mmCIF file of C-alpha atoms in Angstrom:
data_model
loop_
_atom_site.group_PDB
_atom_site.id
_atom_site.type_symbol
_atom_site.label_atom_id
_atom_site.label_comp_id
_atom_site.label_asym_id
_atom_site.label_seq_id
_atom_site.Cartn_x
_atom_site.Cartn_y
_atom_site.Cartn_z
ATOM 1 C CA GLU F 1 82.677 151.249 101.834
ATOM 2 C CA VAL F 2 84.670 148.070 101.380
ATOM 3 C CA GLN F 3 85.904 147.060 104.812
ATOM 4 C CA LEU F 4 87.363 144.208 106.842
ATOM 5 C CA VAL F 5 87.263 144.286 110.640
ATOM 6 C CA GLU F 6 89.100 141.709 112.727
ATOM 7 C CA SER F 7 88.261 140.769 116.302
ATOM 8 C CA GLY F 8 88.981 138.060 118.848
ATOM 9 C CA GLY F 9 92.600 138.758 119.667
ATOM 10 C CA GLY F 10 93.932 138.777 123.200
ATOM 11 C CA LEU F 11 96.267 137.190 125.711
ATOM 12 C CA VAL F 12 96.380 133.398 125.847
ATOM 13 C CA GLN F 13 98.664 130.931 127.590
ATOM 14 C CA PRO F 14 100.945 128.603 125.642
ATOM 15 C CA GLY F 15 98.993 125.561 124.552
ATOM 16 C CA GLY F 16 95.744 127.484 124.601
ATOM 17 C CA SER F 17 93.247 128.292 121.877
ATOM 18 C CA LEU F 18 91.778 131.414 120.341
ATOM 19 C CA ARG F 19 89.310 132.100 117.544
ATOM 20 C CA LEU F 20 89.741 135.156 115.358
ATOM 21 C CA SER F 21 86.919 136.646 113.323
ATOM 22 C CA CYS F 22 86.924 138.980 110.343
ATOM 23 C CA ALA F 23 83.716 140.810 109.405
ATOM 24 C CA ALA F 24 83.470 141.866 105.777
ATOM 25 C CA SER F 25 81.262 144.602 104.382
ATOM 26 C CA GLY F 26 80.788 146.578 101.185
ATOM 27 C CA PHE F 27 81.401 143.702 98.760
ATOM 28 C CA THR F 28 80.073 140.248 97.830
ATOM 29 C CA PHE F 29 82.080 138.276 100.375
ATOM 30 C CA SER F 30 81.172 134.863 98.980
ATOM 31 C CA SER F 31 82.839 135.660 95.653
ATOM 32 C CA TYR F 32 86.323 136.236 97.030
ATOM 33 C CA ASP F 33 89.237 134.172 98.259
ATOM 34 C CA MET F 34 90.299 135.314 101.734
ATOM 35 C CA HIS F 35 93.562 135.141 103.662
ATOM 36 C CA TRP F 36 95.097 135.568 107.092
ATOM 37 C CA VAL F 37 98.497 137.260 107.343
ATOM 38 C CA ARG F 38 100.391 137.927 110.567
ATOM 39 C CA GLN F 39 103.155 140.243 111.695
ATOM 40 C CA ALA F 40 105.176 139.899 114.861
ATOM 41 C CA THR F 41 106.173 143.172 116.488
ATOM 42 C CA GLY F 42 109.030 144.730 114.550
ATOM 43 C CA LYS F 43 109.087 141.870 112.061
ATOM 44 C CA GLY F 44 107.904 141.277 108.517
ATOM 45 C CA LEU F 45 104.652 139.971 107.117
ATOM 46 C CA GLU F 46 103.997 136.227 107.154
ATOM 47 C CA TRP F 47 101.244 134.492 105.220
ATOM 48 C CA VAL F 48 99.238 132.152 107.463
ATOM 49 C CA SER F 49 96.285 130.654 105.639
ATOM 50 C CA ALA F 50 93.836 131.052 102.791
ATOM 51 C CA ILE F 51 90.351 129.860 101.914
ATOM 52 C CA GLY F 52 88.966 129.945 98.412
ATOM 53 C CA ASN F 53 85.485 131.036 97.497
ATOM 54 C CA ALA F 54 84.754 127.359 96.879
ATOM 55 C CA GLY F 55 85.975 126.443 100.359
ATOM 56 C CA ASP F 56 89.409 125.050 99.483
ATOM 57 C CA LYS F 57 91.891 125.678 102.296
ATOM 58 C CA TYR F 58 95.635 126.268 102.449
ATOM 59 C CA TYR F 59 98.071 126.693 105.346
ATOM 60 C CA SER F 60 101.659 127.674 105.934
ATOM 61 C CA ASP F 61 103.906 124.944 107.278
ATOM 62 C CA SER F 62 104.260 126.837 110.558
ATOM 63 C CA VAL F 63 100.545 126.540 111.417
ATOM 64 C CA LYS F 64 99.444 123.405 109.567
ATOM 65 C CA GLY F 65 97.708 120.992 111.924
ATOM 66 C CA ARG F 66 97.166 123.675 114.588
ATOM 67 C CA PHE F 67 95.126 126.390 112.850
ATOM 68 C CA THR F 68 91.864 126.004 110.928
ATOM 69 C CA ILE F 69 90.481 128.584 108.541
ATOM 70 C CA SER F 70 86.771 128.752 107.794
ATOM 71 C CA ARG F 71 84.162 131.102 106.400
ATOM 72 C CA GLU F 72 80.445 131.698 106.835
ATOM 73 C CA ASN F 73 79.219 133.455 103.725
ATOM 74 C CA ALA F 74 75.744 134.056 105.162
ATOM 75 C CA LYS F 75 77.370 136.166 107.871
ATOM 76 C CA ASN F 76 80.048 137.708 105.630
ATOM 77 C CA SER F 77 82.604 136.375 108.059
ATOM 78 C CA LEU F 78 86.027 134.750 107.990
ATOM 79 C CA TYR F 79 87.471 132.842 110.930
ATOM 80 C CA LEU F 80 90.769 131.449 112.166
ATOM 81 C CA GLN F 81 90.643 128.826 114.902
ATOM 82 C CA MET F 82 94.057 128.689 116.537
ATOM 83 C CA ASN F 83 94.925 125.732 118.774
ATOM 84 C CA SER F 84 98.113 124.635 120.537
ATOM 85 C CA LEU F 85 99.335 128.205 120.516
ATOM 86 C CA ARG F 86 103.019 128.938 120.966
ATOM 87 C CA ALA F 87 104.991 132.046 121.885
ATOM 88 C CA GLY F 88 106.060 132.259 118.250
ATOM 89 C CA ASP F 89 102.422 132.798 117.225
ATOM 90 C CA THR F 90 102.415 136.183 118.981
ATOM 91 C CA ALA F 91 101.624 138.747 116.297
ATOM 92 C CA VAL F 92 99.097 141.107 114.808
ATOM 93 C CA TYR F 93 96.780 139.045 112.628
ATOM 94 C CA TYR F 94 95.345 140.666 109.521
ATOM 95 C CA CYS F 95 92.590 139.351 107.317
ATOM 96 C CA ALA F 96 92.939 140.273 103.681
ATOM 97 C CA ARG F 97 90.850 139.967 100.555
ATOM 98 C CA GLU F 98 92.393 138.567 97.400
ATOM 99 C CA GLY F 99 91.393 140.839 94.567
ATOM 100 C CA SER F 100 89.486 139.166 91.784
ATOM 101 C CA GLY F 101 91.944 137.871 89.204
ATOM 102 C CA THR F 102 94.885 139.736 90.753
ATOM 103 C CA ASP F 103 96.671 137.205 92.992
ATOM 104 C CA ALA F 104 97.144 140.086 95.415
ATOM 105 C CA PHE F 105 95.662 141.323 98.679
ATOM 106 C CA ASP F 106 93.712 144.401 97.693
ATOM 107 C CA ILE F 107 91.836 145.002 100.965
ATOM 108 C CA TRP F 108 93.259 144.598 104.488
ATOM 109 C CA GLY F 109 91.724 144.853 107.914
ATOM 110 C CA GLN F 110 93.267 146.870 110.723
ATOM 111 C CA GLY F 111 94.534 143.745 112.490
ATOM 112 C CA THR F 112 93.971 142.110 115.865
ATOM 113 C CA MET F 113 96.756 141.406 118.372
ATOM 114 C CA VAL F 114 97.361 137.898 119.653
ATOM 115 C CA THR F 115 99.775 137.473 122.559
ATOM 116 C CA VAL F 116 100.805 133.995 123.678
ATOM 117 C CA SER F 117 102.446 134.192 127.086
ATOM 118 C CA SER F 118 102.277 132.677 130.537
ATOM 119 C CA GLN H 1 108.260 128.234 102.166
ATOM 120 C CA SER H 2 111.371 130.375 102.607
ATOM 121 C CA ALA H 3 110.982 134.130 102.353
ATOM 122 C CA LEU H 4 111.841 136.063 99.253
ATOM 123 C CA THR H 5 115.036 138.104 99.635
ATOM 124 C CA GLN H 6 114.840 141.884 99.864
ATOM 125 C CA PRO H 7 117.487 144.404 100.968
ATOM 126 C CA PRO H 8 116.817 145.418 104.598
ATOM 127 C CA SER H 9 116.967 149.094 103.795
ATOM 128 C CA VAL H 10 117.268 151.645 101.011
ATOM 129 C CA SER H 11 117.345 155.411 101.084
ATOM 130 C CA GLY H 12 117.074 158.364 98.782
ATOM 131 C CA SER H 13 116.578 162.100 98.749
ATOM 132 C CA PRO H 14 113.355 163.794 97.710
ATOM 133 C CA GLY H 15 112.979 163.786 93.944
ATOM 134 C CA GLN H 16 115.379 160.893 93.430
ATOM 135 C CA SER H 17 114.513 157.336 92.371
ATOM 136 C CA VAL H 18 115.062 154.144 94.324
ATOM 137 C CA THR H 19 114.703 150.508 93.345
ATOM 138 C CA ILE H 20 113.915 147.650 95.724
ATOM 139 C CA SER H 21 114.755 144.147 94.584
ATOM 140 C CA CYS H 22 112.990 140.909 95.474
ATOM 141 C CA THR H 23 114.784 137.663 94.699
ATOM 142 C CA GLY H 24 113.363 134.170 94.856
ATOM 143 C CA THR H 25 113.742 130.773 93.315
ATOM 144 C CA SER H 26 112.069 129.420 90.233
ATOM 145 C CA SER H 27 109.632 127.604 92.515
ATOM 146 C CA ASP H 28 108.710 130.912 94.191
ATOM 147 C CA PHE H 29 108.003 132.776 90.986
ATOM 148 C CA GLY H 30 107.291 129.969 88.601
ATOM 149 C CA SER H 31 106.327 130.978 85.125
ATOM 150 C CA TYR H 32 103.524 133.215 86.291
ATOM 151 C CA ASN H 33 103.433 136.928 86.909
ATOM 152 C CA ARG H 34 101.995 136.573 90.408
ATOM 153 C CA VAL H 35 104.192 139.157 92.104
ATOM 154 C CA SER H 36 102.749 142.004 94.144
ATOM 155 C CA TRP H 37 104.152 144.803 96.315
ATOM 156 C CA TYR H 38 102.805 146.380 99.499
ATOM 157 C CA GLN H 39 103.564 149.626 101.293
ATOM 158 C CA GLN H 40 103.292 149.749 105.083
ATOM 159 C CA PRO H 41 103.872 153.054 106.891
ATOM 160 C CA PRO H 42 104.587 152.653 110.623
ATOM 161 C CA GLY H 43 101.609 151.569 112.691
ATOM 162 C CA THR H 44 99.305 150.935 109.742
ATOM 163 C CA ALA H 45 98.041 147.967 107.747
ATOM 164 C CA PRO H 46 99.768 147.145 104.458
ATOM 165 C CA LYS H 47 98.476 148.703 101.239
ATOM 166 C CA LEU H 48 98.643 147.117 97.789
ATOM 167 C CA ILE H 49 100.665 149.237 95.357
ATOM 168 C CA ILE H 50 101.606 146.797 92.555
ATOM 169 C CA TYR H 51 99.997 143.528 91.425
ATOM 170 C CA GLU H 52 100.851 141.031 88.688
ATOM 171 C CA VAL H 53 104.416 142.397 88.508
ATOM 172 C CA SER H 54 103.643 145.819 87.062
ATOM 173 C CA ASN H 55 99.981 146.769 87.450
ATOM 174 C CA ARG H 56 98.926 149.633 89.709
ATOM 175 C CA PRO H 57 95.594 149.635 91.538
ATOM 176 C CA SER H 58 93.423 152.667 91.093
ATOM 177 C CA GLY H 59 94.704 155.587 93.131
ATOM 178 C CA VAL H 60 98.347 154.528 93.293
ATOM 179 C CA PRO H 61 100.591 157.196 91.735
ATOM 180 C CA ASP H 62 102.457 156.308 88.561
ATOM 181 C CA ARG H 63 105.677 157.107 90.438
ATOM 182 C CA PHE H 64 105.437 153.486 91.563
ATOM 183 C CA SER H 65 106.376 150.893 88.960
ATOM 184 C CA GLY H 66 107.206 147.208 88.973
ATOM 185 C CA SER H 67 109.135 144.819 86.799
ATOM 186 C CA LYS H 68 110.502 141.268 86.800
ATOM 187 C CA SER H 69 113.423 139.549 85.179
ATOM 188 C CA GLY H 70 114.033 135.891 85.776
ATOM 189 C CA ASN H 71 113.813 135.231 89.507
ATOM 190 C CA THR H 72 114.121 138.882 90.556
ATOM 191 C CA ALA H 73 111.240 141.320 90.805
ATOM 192 C CA SER H 74 111.809 145.028 91.330
ATOM 193 C CA LEU H 75 109.851 147.998 92.644
ATOM 194 C CA THR H 76 110.965 151.443 91.488
ATOM 195 C CA ILE H 77 109.778 154.625 93.152
ATOM 196 C CA SER H 78 110.582 157.739 91.194
ATOM 197 C CA GLY H 79 110.303 161.346 92.345
ATOM 198 C CA LEU H 80 110.659 160.327 95.992
ATOM 199 C CA GLN H 81 108.430 162.137 98.450
ATOM 200 C CA ALA H 82 108.588 162.261 102.230
ATOM 201 C CA GLU H 83 105.293 160.351 102.412
ATOM 202 C CA ASP H 84 106.920 157.380 100.656
ATOM 203 C CA GLU H 85 108.895 156.571 103.798
ATOM 204 C CA ALA H 86 107.596 153.153 104.815
ATOM 205 C CA ASP H 87 108.321 149.432 104.788
ATOM 206 C CA TYR H 88 107.840 147.688 101.444
ATOM 207 C CA TYR H 89 107.108 143.989 100.941
ATOM 208 C CA CYS H 90 107.024 141.808 97.858
ATOM 209 C CA THR H 91 104.965 138.641 97.623
ATOM 210 C CA SER H 92 104.609 135.786 95.210
ATOM 211 C CA TYR H 93 102.049 133.043 94.892
ATOM 212 C CA THR H 94 103.128 129.450 94.510
ATOM 213 C CA SER H 95 100.696 126.681 93.652
ATOM 214 C CA ILE H 96 99.632 126.175 97.260
ATOM 215 C CA SER H 97 100.910 129.097 99.295
ATOM 216 C CA VAL H 98 101.962 132.717 99.377
ATOM 217 C CA VAL H 99 105.483 133.806 100.264
ATOM 218 C CA PHE H 100 106.502 137.270 101.439
ATOM 219 C CA GLY H 101 109.799 139.020 101.179
ATOM 220 C CA GLY H 102 111.498 140.025 104.412
ATOM 221 C CA GLY H 103 110.672 143.679 103.862
ATOM 222 C CA THR H 104 112.668 146.789 102.979
ATOM 223 C CA LYS H 105 112.661 149.989 105.002
ATOM 224 C CA LEU H 106 112.714 153.034 102.758
ATOM 225 C CA THR H 107 114.146 156.178 104.322
ATOM 226 C CA VAL H 108 113.626 159.499 102.588
ATOM 227 C CA LEU H 109 116.626 161.627 103.551
#
């Protein structure tokens, strides 16, 4: 079964750091571009970051310079290192697979909650 | 990276059709057909229902269809069913990012 499972969310103080992980299974992880998308409670979806299968990285303006996306193909894992966290970063964070040749997110994880609060 | 514009809400009765619009700029949509739509029932992760403007992934009913004209993409759901009640989001790829619409809540009356 094709699956993505996020972990690493939790409560962190403003200015703190957190590292999210996304474990992939059921497909050749190294062949796919991967993304992080977040959703604040009661709000819409917001694209956060992407990493290509060749390792190229992209970020939204709201997280550029604070968040770092990475992948470890040998472990079928995607990561998001989040530094200098702000209250506005509070959200459910989803990892998503970009379908081959589709420019769309065809597989989503269940999400992990990040709460930034003192 | 401003969001694409969607109506906050739409509604329809079972069996009817509804259309959700998604408006952006030429820089959002470009000359490519890189528009997709997602369905998100309450408390669940989003699900892809349309990609590349009008293509349906396997398993998505043909009641769901997509189109695009100029800088406006549209999702049409025909033969509304109670299970279609959800939030719907459009997205578009630019050269270096992905932009989402603000989301539309579909209520089946």
